[in-house]
Short mmCIF file of C-alpha atoms and ligand atoms in Angstrom, two decimals:
data_model
loop_
_atom_site.label_atom_id
_atom_site.label_comp_id
_atom_site.label_asym_id
_atom_site.label_seq_id
_atom_site.Cartn_x
_atom_site.Cartn_y
_atom_site.Cartn_z
CA MET A 1 -0.25 -0.49 -0.31
CA ASP A 2 1.42 3.36 -0.69
CA LYS A 3 2.58 5.83 1.97
CA ASN A 4 -0.18 8.26 0.84
CA LYS A 5 -3.01 6.37 0.81
CA ILE A 6 -5.38 5.41 4.23
CA ALA A 7 -7.07 2.00 4.08
CA VAL A 8 -10.56 1.86 5.82
CA ILE A 9 -12.70 -0.94 6.90
CA TYR A 10 -15.77 -1.11 7.65
CA GLY A 11 -17.25 -3.42 10.59
CA GLN A 12 -18.12 -4.44 14.60
CA ASP A 13 -15.11 -7.75 14.36
CA MET A 14 -12.24 -5.73 15.22
CA GLY A 15 -9.69 -8.25 15.57
CA ASN A 16 -10.27 -9.42 12.27
CA MET A 17 -10.34 -6.22 10.49
CA VAL A 18 -7.13 -5.10 12.09
CA GLN A 19 -5.67 -7.90 10.80
CA LYS A 20 -7.39 -7.64 7.19
CA LEU A 21 -5.73 -3.98 7.35
CA MET A 22 -2.34 -5.00 8.36
CA GLU A 23 -2.30 -7.82 5.53
CA HIS A 24 -3.44 -5.45 2.97
CA ALA A 25 -0.55 -3.14 4.15
CA ASN A 26 1.51 -6.01 3.82
CA ILE A 27 3.06 -4.69 7.66
CA ALA A 28 4.94 -7.92 8.12
CA GLY A 29 6.87 -6.80 5.09
CA GLU A 30 8.28 -4.13 6.96
CA LEU A 31 9.69 -5.67 10.66
CA ARG A 32 12.49 -7.91 11.02
CA ASP A 33 12.71 -10.75 13.41
CA GLY A 34 13.91 -8.93 17.49
CA MET A 35 12.77 -5.60 16.50
CA THR A 36 11.01 -4.23 19.49
CA ILE A 37 8.12 -2.72 18.33
CA GLY A 38 6.01 -0.17 20.90
CA ILE A 39 1.84 0.10 20.73
CA LYS A 40 0.84 3.27 21.52
CA PRO A 41 -2.91 2.99 22.41
CA ASN A 42 -5.18 6.09 23.56
CA LEU A 43 -5.55 5.78 27.15
CA VAL A 44 -6.37 9.30 28.33
CA VAL A 45 -8.45 8.04 31.44
CA ALA A 46 -9.32 4.69 32.60
CA LYS A 47 -12.69 4.65 31.16
CA LYS A 48 -13.79 1.34 29.10
CA PRO A 49 -13.72 1.84 25.34
CA ASP A 50 -17.50 2.05 24.71
CA SER A 51 -17.69 5.35 26.65
CA GLY A 52 -16.04 6.91 23.54
CA ALA A 53 -12.82 7.27 25.07
CA THR A 54 -10.21 4.46 24.62
CA THR A 55 -8.74 1.93 22.14
CA HIS A 56 -10.30 -1.09 21.98
CA THR A 57 -8.32 -3.51 23.46
CA GLU A 58 -9.39 -6.33 20.39
CA LEU A 59 -7.68 -3.76 18.15
CA ILE A 60 -5.09 -4.30 19.95
CA CYS A 61 -4.83 -7.94 20.49
CA GLY A 62 -5.48 -8.39 17.22
CA VAL A 63 -2.15 -5.95 15.92
CA ILE A 64 -0.33 -8.33 18.59
CA GLU A 65 -1.90 -11.27 16.89
CA TYR A 66 -0.75 -10.28 13.28
CA LEU A 67 2.46 -9.33 14.75
CA GLN A 68 3.57 -12.75 16.47
CA SER A 69 2.10 -14.47 13.53
CA HIS A 70 4.69 -12.86 11.40
CA GLY A 71 7.55 -13.28 13.54
CA LYS A 72 9.45 -12.79 16.77
CA PHE A 73 9.24 -9.50 18.50
CA ASP A 74 9.95 -7.18 21.55
CA ILE A 75 6.57 -6.17 21.68
CA THR A 76 5.45 -3.14 24.82
CA ILE A 77 2.07 -1.32 24.64
CA MET A 78 3.04 2.35 26.42
CA GLU A 79 1.04 5.08 27.45
CA GLY A 80 1.00 8.21 30.05
CA SER A 81 -2.84 9.17 30.43
CA TRP A 82 -3.60 12.61 30.93
CA VAL A 83 -2.41 14.80 33.94
CA GLY A 84 -5.05 13.37 37.02
CA ASP A 85 -5.66 9.89 35.62
CA SER A 86 -3.47 7.50 36.37
CA THR A 87 -1.98 5.46 33.62
CA LYS A 88 -1.95 2.38 35.99
CA ARG A 89 -5.77 2.14 36.64
CA ALA A 90 -6.69 2.74 32.83
CA PHE A 91 -4.21 -0.33 32.02
CA SER A 92 -6.46 -2.03 35.22
CA VAL A 93 -9.68 -1.04 33.82
CA CYS A 94 -9.25 -2.01 30.06
CA GLY A 95 -8.01 -5.44 30.50
CA TYR A 96 -4.45 -4.48 29.26
CA HIS A 97 -2.91 -7.03 32.69
CA ASP A 98 -5.07 -9.86 31.05
CA ILE A 99 -3.64 -8.69 27.27
CA ALA A 100 -0.19 -8.90 28.92
CA ALA A 101 -0.46 -12.11 30.31
CA LYS A 102 -2.36 -13.73 27.17
CA TYR A 103 0.52 -12.54 24.47
CA GLY A 104 4.19 -12.07 26.66
CA VAL A 105 3.81 -8.78 25.81
CA LYS A 106 5.00 -5.69 28.36
CA LEU A 107 2.99 -2.57 29.78
CA LEU A 108 5.16 0.45 30.12
CA ASP A 109 3.27 3.46 32.07
CA LEU A 110 5.38 6.36 30.32
CA LYS A 111 4.79 8.43 33.42
CA GLY A 112 7.89 6.94 35.11
CA ASP A 113 9.79 7.08 31.85
CA SER A 114 13.05 8.70 30.92
CA PHE A 115 13.17 11.29 28.28
CA LYS A 116 14.94 14.05 26.64
CA SER A 117 14.53 17.23 25.04
CA TYR A 118 14.36 17.88 21.27
CA GLY A 119 14.46 21.50 20.33
CA GLY A 120 12.78 22.14 23.71
CA ILE A 121 10.30 19.30 23.60
CA ASN A 122 10.34 17.29 26.37
CA VAL A 123 9.87 13.12 24.89
CA CYS A 124 10.09 9.97 26.47
CA ASP A 125 12.55 7.59 25.89
CA ALA A 126 10.48 4.10 25.33
CA PRO A 127 8.52 5.71 22.23
CA MET A 128 11.47 7.44 20.86
CA ASN A 129 14.24 4.35 21.07
CA VAL A 130 11.36 1.18 19.60
CA ASP A 131 12.37 -0.01 16.22
CA TYR A 132 8.72 0.60 14.96
CA LEU A 133 6.15 2.62 17.00
CA ILE A 134 2.35 1.60 15.97
CA ASN A 135 0.39 5.05 17.32
CA MET A 136 -3.59 3.52 17.95
CA PRO A 137 -5.59 6.76 19.09
CA VAL A 138 -9.14 7.07 19.06
CA LEU A 139 -11.26 8.79 16.64
CA LYS A 140 -12.81 12.24 18.67
CA GLY A 141 -13.60 15.40 19.26
CA HIS A 142 -11.90 17.45 21.70
CA CYS A 143 -13.44 20.64 24.00
CA GLN A 144 -10.20 22.19 23.28
CA THR A 145 -8.79 20.97 19.75
CA THR A 146 -11.80 20.52 18.51
CA MET A 147 -11.01 16.85 17.58
CA THR A 148 -7.80 14.45 18.64
CA CYS A 149 -6.87 11.28 16.47
CA ALA A 150 -3.38 10.70 15.26
CA LEU A 151 -1.31 13.64 15.83
CA LYS A 152 -2.68 14.36 19.21
CA ASN A 153 -2.24 11.18 20.79
CA MET A 154 1.19 11.29 21.07
CA LYS A 155 0.98 13.58 23.64
CA GLY A 156 0.57 10.57 25.84
CA CYS A 157 4.07 10.18 24.73
CA ILE A 158 5.39 12.86 27.06
CA PRO A 159 6.13 13.55 30.59
CA ASP A 160 2.98 15.08 32.84
CA ARG A 161 4.89 18.52 33.29
CA GLU A 162 5.20 18.65 29.54
CA LYS A 163 1.61 17.85 28.83
CA ARG A 164 0.50 20.99 30.88
CA ARG A 165 3.02 23.09 29.34
CA PHE A 166 1.44 22.33 26.39
CA HIS A 167 -1.26 24.15 27.64
CA THR A 168 0.11 26.89 28.33
CA GLN A 169 1.80 27.37 24.82
CA GLY A 170 -2.05 26.95 23.55
CA LEU A 171 -1.37 23.53 22.56
CA HIS A 172 -1.64 23.50 18.64
CA GLN A 173 1.80 25.05 18.00
CA PRO A 174 3.72 21.99 20.44
CA ILE A 175 1.75 19.10 19.01
CA ALA A 176 2.04 20.29 15.96
CA LYS A 177 6.33 20.32 16.95
CA LEU A 178 6.29 17.10 17.96
CA GLY A 179 4.50 15.67 15.27
CA THR A 180 7.94 16.29 13.74
CA ILE A 181 9.72 15.00 16.21
CA LEU A 182 8.17 11.51 16.72
CA LYS A 183 6.84 10.16 14.07
CA PRO A 184 5.27 6.62 14.25
CA ASN A 185 6.20 3.60 11.56
CA LEU A 186 2.23 3.26 11.24
CA THR A 187 -1.19 4.45 12.65
CA ILE A 188 -4.28 2.45 12.91
CA VAL A 189 -7.19 4.54 14.08
CA ASP A 190 -10.12 3.05 16.17
CA GLY A 191 -13.11 4.75 14.54
CA ILE A 192 -15.58 2.65 16.41
CA CYS A 193 -17.47 4.99 18.67
CA GLY A 194 -15.41 8.24 19.84
CA ASP A 195 -17.33 10.64 21.50
CA LEU A 196 -18.12 14.28 19.61
CA ASP A 197 -17.00 16.33 22.29
CA PHE A 198 -15.09 14.99 25.18
CA GLU A 199 -11.86 13.50 24.84
CA GLU A 200 -12.93 11.67 28.02
CA GLY A 201 -16.03 9.86 26.84
CA GLY A 202 -19.51 9.60 27.46
CA ASN A 203 -20.99 10.55 24.80
CA PRO A 204 -19.92 7.22 22.24
CA ILE A 205 -21.22 7.34 18.38
CA PRO A 206 -21.18 4.49 16.80
CA MET A 207 -18.88 5.24 13.36
CA ASN A 208 -17.79 0.81 13.12
CA ARG A 209 -14.23 2.11 10.84
CA VAL A 210 -10.82 1.06 11.54
CA LEU A 211 -8.85 3.38 9.15
CA LEU A 212 -5.05 2.18 8.98
CA GLY A 213 -2.62 4.75 7.50
CA TYR A 214 1.51 5.82 7.67
CA ASP A 215 1.12 10.10 7.29
CA SER A 216 -0.31 11.36 11.07
CA VAL A 217 -1.11 15.12 9.23
CA LEU A 218 -2.91 13.19 6.10
CA ILE A 219 -4.98 10.76 8.31
CA ASP A 220 -5.93 13.63 10.91
CA THR A 221 -6.77 15.73 7.29
CA CYS A 222 -8.90 12.51 6.67
CA VAL A 223 -10.60 12.46 10.06
CA CYS A 224 -11.54 15.77 9.80
CA ALA A 225 -13.66 15.54 6.52
CA MET A 226 -15.38 11.94 8.24
CA MET A 227 -16.38 14.67 11.47
CA GLY A 228 -17.63 17.31 9.83
CA ILE A 229 -14.63 19.44 10.75
CA ASP A 230 -13.32 22.45 9.27
CA LEU A 231 -9.19 22.03 8.76
CA ASP A 232 -9.34 26.23 10.10
CA GLU A 233 -11.00 24.73 13.10
CA VAL A 234 -8.03 22.14 14.05
CA PRO A 235 -4.42 24.70 13.44
CA TYR A 236 -1.99 21.97 14.30
CA ILE A 237 -3.17 20.12 11.39
CA GLU A 238 -1.57 22.61 9.30
CA MET A 239 1.15 23.86 11.50
CA ALA A 240 2.24 20.14 11.46
CA ALA A 241 2.16 20.26 7.34
CA ARG A 242 4.09 23.56 7.48
CA MET A 243 6.62 22.53 9.24
CA GLY A 244 7.10 19.07 7.51
CA ALA A 245 5.22 16.60 9.81
CA GLY A 246 3.36 15.37 6.78
CA SER A 247 0.92 16.02 3.88
CA MET A 248 -2.69 17.48 3.97
CA ASP A 249 -3.64 16.41 0.19
CA PHE A 250 -6.08 13.92 1.02
CA THR A 251 -8.51 13.77 -1.92
CA ASP A 252 -11.53 11.14 -2.90
CA ASP A 253 -8.65 8.96 -3.83
CA THR A 254 -6.94 8.91 -0.39
CA LEU A 255 -9.35 6.21 0.73
CA GLU A 256 -9.03 2.51 -0.36
CA GLU A 257 -11.67 1.28 1.39
CA LEU A 258 -11.88 -2.83 1.78
CA ASN A 259 -15.34 -3.65 2.59
CA ASP A 260 -18.87 -2.25 1.69
CA ALA A 261 -20.04 0.02 4.14
CA SER A 262 -23.45 -1.90 5.16
CA GLY A 263 -20.96 -4.21 6.82
CA ALA A 264 -20.52 -1.56 9.67
CA GLY A 265 -23.61 -3.51 10.80
CA ARG A 266 -27.02 -1.95 12.08
CA MET A 267 -26.93 0.96 14.91
CA PRO A 268 -26.30 -0.22 17.91
CA VAL A 269 -28.46 2.12 20.95
CA LEU A 270 -27.18 5.81 20.68
CA SER A 271 -26.07 7.90 23.61
CA ARG A 272 -28.41 10.92 24.80
CA ARG A 273 -27.09 14.04 22.53
CA ALA A 274 -26.71 11.78 19.50
CA LYS A 275 -30.59 10.66 20.21
CA ALA A 276 -31.46 13.86 20.60
CA LEU A 277 -30.06 15.03 16.93
CA GLY A 278 -31.59 12.13 15.45
CA ARG A 279 -35.14 14.05 15.68
CA HIS A 280 -33.65 15.18 12.66
CA VAL A 281 -32.75 11.69 11.24
CA GLU A 282 -35.99 9.31 9.06
CA GLU A 283 -33.78 6.21 9.82
CA LYS A 284 -34.76 2.73 8.29
CA ASP A 285 -31.77 0.30 8.76
CA ALA A 286 -29.12 2.31 8.22
CA CYS A 287 -25.91 1.12 9.00
CA SER A 288 -23.81 1.84 11.65
CA ALA A 289 -20.90 4.13 9.30
CA CYS A 290 -23.31 6.05 7.68
CA TYR A 291 -25.10 7.04 10.53
CA GLY A 292 -22.39 8.05 12.56
CA SER A 293 -21.78 10.14 9.44
CA LEU A 294 -24.60 11.97 9.37
CA ILE A 295 -24.84 12.43 13.07
CA HIS A 296 -21.75 14.23 12.57
CA ALA A 297 -23.17 16.42 10.01
CA LEU A 298 -25.49 17.17 12.27
CA TYR A 299 -23.64 17.73 15.34
CA ARG A 300 -21.14 20.65 13.18
CA LEU A 301 -24.49 22.40 11.88
CA ASP A 302 -25.97 22.53 15.48
CA GLU A 303 -23.22 24.15 16.80
CA MET A 304 -22.38 26.50 13.43
CA GLY A 305 -26.13 27.48 14.65
CA ARG A 306 -27.83 26.17 11.68
CA LEU A 307 -29.86 23.56 12.52
CA GLY A 308 -32.66 25.39 12.95
CA TRP A 309 -32.68 25.80 9.27
CA LEU A 310 -33.09 21.75 8.02
CA ASP A 311 -36.88 21.90 7.33
CA ASP A 312 -37.11 17.98 6.25
CA LYS A 313 -36.32 15.69 7.92
CA VAL A 314 -33.27 13.29 6.72
CA CYS A 315 -33.57 10.51 4.96
CA ILE A 316 -31.33 7.59 5.60
CA GLY A 317 -30.70 3.89 5.20
CA GLN A 318 -31.18 0.53 3.92
CA GLY A 319 -34.68 0.59 4.04
CA PHE A 320 -34.99 3.17 1.90
CA ARG A 321 -33.49 0.68 -0.91
CA GLY A 322 -35.80 0.65 -4.19
CA MET A 323 -38.65 3.47 -2.53
CA GLU A 324 -39.49 6.53 -4.83
CA ASN A 325 -40.68 9.57 -3.59
CA CYS A 326 -39.63 8.45 0.05
CA GLY A 327 -38.86 12.42 1.11
CA ASN A 328 -37.09 14.92 0.17
CA LEU A 329 -33.60 14.71 1.57
CA GLY A 330 -31.67 11.42 1.93
CA VAL A 331 -28.14 10.53 2.47
CA GLY A 332 -26.61 7.62 1.04
CA ASN A 333 -26.87 5.31 -2.02
CA CYS A 334 -29.74 3.80 -0.68
CA THR A 335 -31.18 6.79 -0.25
CA LYS A 336 -31.78 7.74 -4.61
CA GLY A 337 -35.33 7.66 -4.45
CA CYS A 338 -35.56 10.99 -2.55
CA LYS A 339 -36.05 14.47 -4.42
CA TYR A 340 -32.90 15.40 -3.23
CA SER A 341 -29.89 12.83 -2.34
CA LEU A 342 -26.36 12.42 -1.32
CA GLY A 343 -24.51 9.42 -3.39
CA GLY A 344 -21.31 7.39 -1.26
CA CYS A 345 -21.76 4.39 0.89
CA PRO A 346 -21.05 6.03 3.09
CA PRO A 347 -20.76 9.33 2.50
CA ARG A 348 -18.23 11.46 4.59
CA ALA A 349 -18.99 14.33 7.14
CA ASP A 350 -18.13 17.07 5.08
CA GLN A 351 -19.75 15.73 2.19
CA ILE A 352 -23.07 16.10 4.11
CA MET A 353 -22.54 18.85 5.67
CA GLU A 354 -22.40 20.82 2.12
CA PHE A 355 -25.29 18.68 0.77
CA LEU A 356 -27.33 19.91 3.62
CA GLN A 357 -26.34 23.71 3.16
CA ASP A 358 -27.56 23.51 -0.02
CA HIS A 359 -30.40 22.37 0.43
CA MET A 360 -31.49 24.12 3.64
CA GLY A 361 -34.51 27.25 3.73
S1 SF4 B 1 -25.75 3.90 1.77
FE1 SF4 B 1 -26.82 2.68 2.59
S2 SF4 B 1 -25.63 0.88 2.63
FE2 SF4 B 1 -24.15 2.63 2.26
S3 SF4 B 1 -23.64 2.78 3.97
FE3 SF4 B 1 -25.37 3.72 3.99
S4 SF4 B 1 -26.88 2.78 4.72
FE4 SF4 B 1 -25.68 1.48 4.42
#
């Protein structure tokens, strides 16, 4: 797989999905026996992954199983939770001790790791020194930086004192600079059910997708499109690109979809916030991937104060397939029978936003 591509797979069978992605990208071809490999999940707080805050353990297990079936490696799962929470507690709550015992891998709390300064930014030694670093962020919103994914997940690799200093510097500039210092070899994004608003979870939105890519800047650019976030709202992405951390050249050709989005399955139970936005939706058997994109778009329109302009409910879901005159506005290939329908399977949130704004009262 080209390094300037991003692969995506839809579904709920996380272990299988992540292994298929790694096979597709032939990750084994980049490895050799004896390598030290670091896996950096998002364990910002000690909350289970279904809260929308932390990386699903099924994905971590899938990555380890793929690695161990292709060679002998010295694998360490490494993380430093945010200031105010304990990484050890997060390891415990999220079941990482069981993973360590089952696969014979190590756990490292980066809060206790040694560190060095790189151009004025202190970075922990362990992630800098492994032969191969796998970043495994959660696709989610953030109350200060609007979104958090590949670039910002690296903030778990700096000491707590440095995390505090990042906040005094407005976050964006130091996150961008960190992106030039600590570049993971591979990024696997947990887009199963990230929270829209807060990195600490509580409002999970099912999207049932996992992404794999190499360039953190490109991945964050792609994720903004998926969440309907304007890049201007996340200045660290462009800053990182300008500093040479990666490319923002995301086009429709960047994504390699490994399966049909209907593999994402039916929508699971939604959070309160998502349910509230659901009053604008006419849903019949929608795939989670599709519905998640629509909810992200509605959320952004609500933030912009534009949701009140939406006169009609938006049709979505496989239940509209083959129907004629089924509504005014429809999202996804299944709603071709609506008067105005946006194609895509699933369409991205940014495409849905543009479509809805074009058809608002
Ligand atoms: S367009 Fe239809 S099949 Fe495709 S993701 Fe949406 S609901 Fe599922």
